[in-house]
mmCIF file of C-alpha atoms in Angstrom:
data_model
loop_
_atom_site.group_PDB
_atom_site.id
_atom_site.type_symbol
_atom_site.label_atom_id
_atom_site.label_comp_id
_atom_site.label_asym_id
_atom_site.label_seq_id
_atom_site.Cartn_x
_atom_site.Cartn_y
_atom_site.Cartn_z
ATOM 1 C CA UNK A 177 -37.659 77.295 16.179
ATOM 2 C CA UNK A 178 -39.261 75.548 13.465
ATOM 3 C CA UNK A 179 -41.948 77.686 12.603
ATOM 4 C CA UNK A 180 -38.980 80.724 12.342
ATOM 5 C CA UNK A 181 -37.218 78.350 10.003
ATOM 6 C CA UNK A 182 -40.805 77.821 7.618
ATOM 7 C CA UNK A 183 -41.166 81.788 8.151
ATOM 8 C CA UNK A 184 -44.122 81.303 9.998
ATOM 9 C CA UNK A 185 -42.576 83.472 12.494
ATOM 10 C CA UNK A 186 -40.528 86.077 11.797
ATOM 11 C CA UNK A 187 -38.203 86.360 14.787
ATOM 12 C CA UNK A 188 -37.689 89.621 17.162
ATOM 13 C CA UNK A 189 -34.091 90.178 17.054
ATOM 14 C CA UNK A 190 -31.757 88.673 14.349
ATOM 15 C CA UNK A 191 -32.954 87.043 11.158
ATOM 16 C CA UNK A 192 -33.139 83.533 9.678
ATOM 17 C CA UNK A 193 -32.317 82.505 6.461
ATOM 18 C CA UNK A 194 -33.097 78.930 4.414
ATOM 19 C CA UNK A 195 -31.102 77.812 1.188
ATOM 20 C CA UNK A 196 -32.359 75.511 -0.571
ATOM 21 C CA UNK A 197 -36.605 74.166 -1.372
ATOM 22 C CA UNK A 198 -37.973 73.376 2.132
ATOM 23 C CA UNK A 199 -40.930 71.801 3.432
ATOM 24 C CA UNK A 200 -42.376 71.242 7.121
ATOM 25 C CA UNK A 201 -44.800 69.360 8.938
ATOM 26 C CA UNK A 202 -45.106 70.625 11.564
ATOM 27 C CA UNK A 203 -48.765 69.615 12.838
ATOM 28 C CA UNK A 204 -49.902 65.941 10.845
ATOM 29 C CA UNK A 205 -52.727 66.367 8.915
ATOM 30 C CA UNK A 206 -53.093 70.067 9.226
ATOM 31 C CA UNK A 207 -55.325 71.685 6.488
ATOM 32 C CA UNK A 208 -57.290 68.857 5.319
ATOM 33 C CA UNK A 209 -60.513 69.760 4.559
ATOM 34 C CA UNK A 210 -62.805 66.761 6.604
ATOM 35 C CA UNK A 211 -65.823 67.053 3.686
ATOM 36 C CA UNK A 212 -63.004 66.096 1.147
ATOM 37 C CA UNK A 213 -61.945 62.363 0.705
ATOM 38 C CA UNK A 214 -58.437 60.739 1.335
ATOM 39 C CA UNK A 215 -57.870 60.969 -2.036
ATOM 40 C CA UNK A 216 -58.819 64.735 -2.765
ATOM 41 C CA UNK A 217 -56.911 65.569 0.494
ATOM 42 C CA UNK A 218 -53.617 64.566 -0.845
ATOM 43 C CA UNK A 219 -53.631 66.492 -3.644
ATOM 44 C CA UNK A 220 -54.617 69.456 -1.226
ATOM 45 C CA UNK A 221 -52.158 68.847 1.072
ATOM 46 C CA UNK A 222 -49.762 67.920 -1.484
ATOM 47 C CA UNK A 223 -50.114 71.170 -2.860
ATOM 48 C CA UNK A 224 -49.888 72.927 -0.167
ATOM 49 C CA UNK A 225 -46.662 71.383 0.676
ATOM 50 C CA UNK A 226 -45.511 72.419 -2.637
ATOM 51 C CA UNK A 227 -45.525 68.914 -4.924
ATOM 52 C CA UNK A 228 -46.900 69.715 -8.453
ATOM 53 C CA UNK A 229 -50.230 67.802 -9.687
ATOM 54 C CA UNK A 230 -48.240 65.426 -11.927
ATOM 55 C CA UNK A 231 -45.800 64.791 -8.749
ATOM 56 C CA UNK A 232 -48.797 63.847 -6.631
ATOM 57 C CA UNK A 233 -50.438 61.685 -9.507
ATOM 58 C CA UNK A 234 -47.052 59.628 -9.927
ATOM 59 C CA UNK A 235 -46.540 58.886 -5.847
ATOM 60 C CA UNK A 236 -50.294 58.440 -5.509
ATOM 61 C CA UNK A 237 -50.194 54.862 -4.846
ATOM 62 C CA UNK A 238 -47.156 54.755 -2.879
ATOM 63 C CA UNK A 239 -48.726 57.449 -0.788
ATOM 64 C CA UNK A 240 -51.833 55.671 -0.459
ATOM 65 C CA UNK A 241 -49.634 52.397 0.523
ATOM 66 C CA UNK A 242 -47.814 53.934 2.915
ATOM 67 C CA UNK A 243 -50.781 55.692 4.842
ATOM 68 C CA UNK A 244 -52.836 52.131 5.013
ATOM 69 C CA UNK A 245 -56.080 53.243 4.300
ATOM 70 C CA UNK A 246 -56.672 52.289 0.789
ATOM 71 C CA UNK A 247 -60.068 50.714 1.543
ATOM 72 C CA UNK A 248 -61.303 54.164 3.130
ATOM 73 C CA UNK A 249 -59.605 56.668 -0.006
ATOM 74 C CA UNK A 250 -62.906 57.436 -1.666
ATOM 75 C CA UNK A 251 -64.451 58.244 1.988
ATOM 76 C CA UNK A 252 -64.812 61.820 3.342
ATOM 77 C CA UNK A 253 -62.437 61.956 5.996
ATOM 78 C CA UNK A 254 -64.312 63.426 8.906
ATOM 79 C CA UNK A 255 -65.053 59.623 8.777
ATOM 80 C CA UNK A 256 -61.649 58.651 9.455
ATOM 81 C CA UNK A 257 -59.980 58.133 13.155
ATOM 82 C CA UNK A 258 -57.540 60.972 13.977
ATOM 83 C CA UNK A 259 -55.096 58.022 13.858
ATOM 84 C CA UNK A 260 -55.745 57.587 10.236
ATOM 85 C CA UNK A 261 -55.701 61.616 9.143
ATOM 86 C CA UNK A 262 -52.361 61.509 10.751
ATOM 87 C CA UNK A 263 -51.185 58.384 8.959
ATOM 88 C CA UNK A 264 -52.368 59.850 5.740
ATOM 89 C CA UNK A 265 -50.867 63.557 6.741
ATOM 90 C CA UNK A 266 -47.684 61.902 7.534
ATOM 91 C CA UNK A 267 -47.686 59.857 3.945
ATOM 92 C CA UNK A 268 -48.008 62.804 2.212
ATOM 93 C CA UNK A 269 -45.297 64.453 3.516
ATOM 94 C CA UNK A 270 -43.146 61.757 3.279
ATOM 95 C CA UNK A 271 -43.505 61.425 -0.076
ATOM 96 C CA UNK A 272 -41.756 65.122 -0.616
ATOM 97 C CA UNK A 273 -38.629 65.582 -2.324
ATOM 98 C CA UNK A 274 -37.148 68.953 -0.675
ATOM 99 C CA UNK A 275 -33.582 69.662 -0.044
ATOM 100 C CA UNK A 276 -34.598 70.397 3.681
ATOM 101 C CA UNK A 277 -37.643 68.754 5.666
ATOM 102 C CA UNK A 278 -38.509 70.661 9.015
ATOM 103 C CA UNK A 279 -40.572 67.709 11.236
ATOM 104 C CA UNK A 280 -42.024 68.455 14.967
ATOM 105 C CA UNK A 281 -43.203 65.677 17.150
ATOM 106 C CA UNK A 282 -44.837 63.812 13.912
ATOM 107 C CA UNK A 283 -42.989 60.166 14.674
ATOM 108 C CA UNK A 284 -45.028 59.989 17.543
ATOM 109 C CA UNK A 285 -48.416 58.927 15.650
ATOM 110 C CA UNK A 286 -50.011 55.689 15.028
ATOM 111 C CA UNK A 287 -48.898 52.440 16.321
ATOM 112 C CA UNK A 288 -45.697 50.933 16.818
ATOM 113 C CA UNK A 289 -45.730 49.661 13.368
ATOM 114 C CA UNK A 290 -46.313 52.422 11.729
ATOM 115 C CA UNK A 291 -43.923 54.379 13.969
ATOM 116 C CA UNK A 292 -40.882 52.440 12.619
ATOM 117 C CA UNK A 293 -42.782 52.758 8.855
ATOM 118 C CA UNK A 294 -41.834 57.041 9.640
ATOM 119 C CA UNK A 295 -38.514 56.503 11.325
ATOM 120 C CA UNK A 296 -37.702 54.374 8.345
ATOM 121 C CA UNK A 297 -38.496 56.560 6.031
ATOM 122 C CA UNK A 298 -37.140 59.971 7.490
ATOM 123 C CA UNK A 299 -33.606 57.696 7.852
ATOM 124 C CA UNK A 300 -34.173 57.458 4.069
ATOM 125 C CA UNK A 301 -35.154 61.047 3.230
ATOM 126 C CA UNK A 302 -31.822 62.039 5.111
ATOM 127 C CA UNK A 303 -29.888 60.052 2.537
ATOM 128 C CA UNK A 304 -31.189 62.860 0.259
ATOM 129 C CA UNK A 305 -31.992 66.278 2.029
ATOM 130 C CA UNK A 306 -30.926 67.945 5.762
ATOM 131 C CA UNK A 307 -34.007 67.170 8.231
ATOM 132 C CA UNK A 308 -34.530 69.378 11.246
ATOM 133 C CA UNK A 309 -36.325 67.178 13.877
ATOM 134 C CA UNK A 310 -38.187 68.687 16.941
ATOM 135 C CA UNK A 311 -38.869 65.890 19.504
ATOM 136 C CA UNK A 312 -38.738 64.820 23.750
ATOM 137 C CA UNK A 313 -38.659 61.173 22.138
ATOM 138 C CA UNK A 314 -35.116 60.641 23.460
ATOM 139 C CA UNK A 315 -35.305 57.052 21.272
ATOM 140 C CA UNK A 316 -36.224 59.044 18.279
ATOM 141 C CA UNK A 317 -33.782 61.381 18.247
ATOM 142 C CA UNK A 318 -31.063 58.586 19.333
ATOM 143 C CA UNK A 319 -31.839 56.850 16.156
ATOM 144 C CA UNK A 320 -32.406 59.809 13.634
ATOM 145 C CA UNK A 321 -29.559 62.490 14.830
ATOM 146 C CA UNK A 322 -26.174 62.585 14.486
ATOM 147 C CA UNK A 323 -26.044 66.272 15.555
ATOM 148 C CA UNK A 324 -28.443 67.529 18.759
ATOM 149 C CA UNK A 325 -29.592 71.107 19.901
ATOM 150 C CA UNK A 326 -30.793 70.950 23.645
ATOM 151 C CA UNK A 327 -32.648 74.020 24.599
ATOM 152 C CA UNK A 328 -34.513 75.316 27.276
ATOM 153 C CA UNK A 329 -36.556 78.183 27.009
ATOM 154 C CA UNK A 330 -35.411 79.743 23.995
ATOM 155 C CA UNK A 331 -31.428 79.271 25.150
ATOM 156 C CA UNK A 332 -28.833 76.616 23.356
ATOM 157 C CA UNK A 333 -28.041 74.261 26.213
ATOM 158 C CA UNK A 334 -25.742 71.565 24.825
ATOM 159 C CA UNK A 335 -24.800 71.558 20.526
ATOM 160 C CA UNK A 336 -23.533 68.485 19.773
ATOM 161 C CA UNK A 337 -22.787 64.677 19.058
ATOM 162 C CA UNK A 338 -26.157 62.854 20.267
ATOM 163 C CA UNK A 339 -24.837 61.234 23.717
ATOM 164 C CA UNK A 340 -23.729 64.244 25.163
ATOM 165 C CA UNK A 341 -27.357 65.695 24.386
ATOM 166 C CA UNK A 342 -28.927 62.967 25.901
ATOM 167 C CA UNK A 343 -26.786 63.754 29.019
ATOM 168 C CA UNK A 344 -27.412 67.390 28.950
ATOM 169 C CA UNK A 345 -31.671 66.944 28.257
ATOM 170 C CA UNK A 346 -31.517 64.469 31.465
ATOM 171 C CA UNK A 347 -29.610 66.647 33.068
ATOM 172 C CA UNK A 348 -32.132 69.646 32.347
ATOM 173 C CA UNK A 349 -35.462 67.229 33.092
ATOM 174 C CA UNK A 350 -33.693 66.472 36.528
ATOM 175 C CA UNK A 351 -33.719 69.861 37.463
ATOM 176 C CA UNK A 352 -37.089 70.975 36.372
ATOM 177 C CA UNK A 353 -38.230 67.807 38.488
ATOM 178 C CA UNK A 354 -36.456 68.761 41.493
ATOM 179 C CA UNK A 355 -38.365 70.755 43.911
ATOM 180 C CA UNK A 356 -37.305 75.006 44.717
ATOM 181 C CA UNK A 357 -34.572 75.758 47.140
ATOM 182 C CA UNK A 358 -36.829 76.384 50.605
ATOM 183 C CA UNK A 359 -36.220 79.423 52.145
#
């Protein structure tokens, strides 16, 4: 769904449509270059993700901040953990300013520390633009949605307030679990 919304996929029948400057991680840390250092990897992914030079310059230190790995900037990062290109990919992105933010599956990096770090901060970016979030991290998506889309297989299962979706997903997990009718 979310790469038809970022028109990475154009969809078979019907059409989607987007109003408004989006942006979407959708896989942390995608595109950096791994001979390029923190540093010259946020102004490439920055870029990418459609900030403006000056926009990058004037976050640069809160992006750095937010990521944790000051000490290791000026390193290449094919140095750097996966952890801490995903920290850094994560920064970046949460240092955008679109009117809608498309996220998959990205709270689920790093630690528990930094985990709250992203949920804190997407619970601020939705005081400012719509956010689409794509997770199975029932927590997540109790603390981050108001309204929930369950689907299964390309089908709307449950559209809704969040408890009923959380009903509906268990629901749907119980059957896939239980084993086929025997003949």
């Amino acid at each position: 769904l979310l790469k038809l919304l970022a028109g990475l996929t154009a969809p078979t029948p019907g059409e989607s449509s987007i109003s408004g400057k989006m942006s979407a991680l959708l896989e942390v840390g995608s595109g950096f270059h791994p001979e390029l250092t923190g540093i010259e990897n946020i102004y490439l992914s920055g870029t990418i993700l459609g900030m403006q030079r000056k926009e990058i310059t004037a976050k640069l230190d809160a992006i750095i901040d937010f990521a944790g790995v000051r000490q290791f900037i000026d390193v290449p990062v094919k140095r750097y953990s996966s952890g801490m290109v995903v920290r850094l990919g994560f920064s970046v992105a949460a240092h955008l300013d679109p009117d809608i933010l498309l996220l998959d599956e990205v709270l689920a990096v790093g630690d528990a520390a930094f985990q709250k770090k992203c949920i804190d901060r997407v619970l601020e970016l939705k005081q400012r633009c719509t956010v689409v979030f794509i997770s199975h991290d029932l927590a997540a998506v109790q603390q981050l949605c108001e309204r929930v889309i369950v689907m299964n297989q390309g089908e709307v299962i449950y559209d809704g307030e969040t408890a009923g979706a959380m009903n509906a997903y268990s629901a749907l997990a119980r059957f896939r679990a239980s084993p086929p009718p025997s003949s």
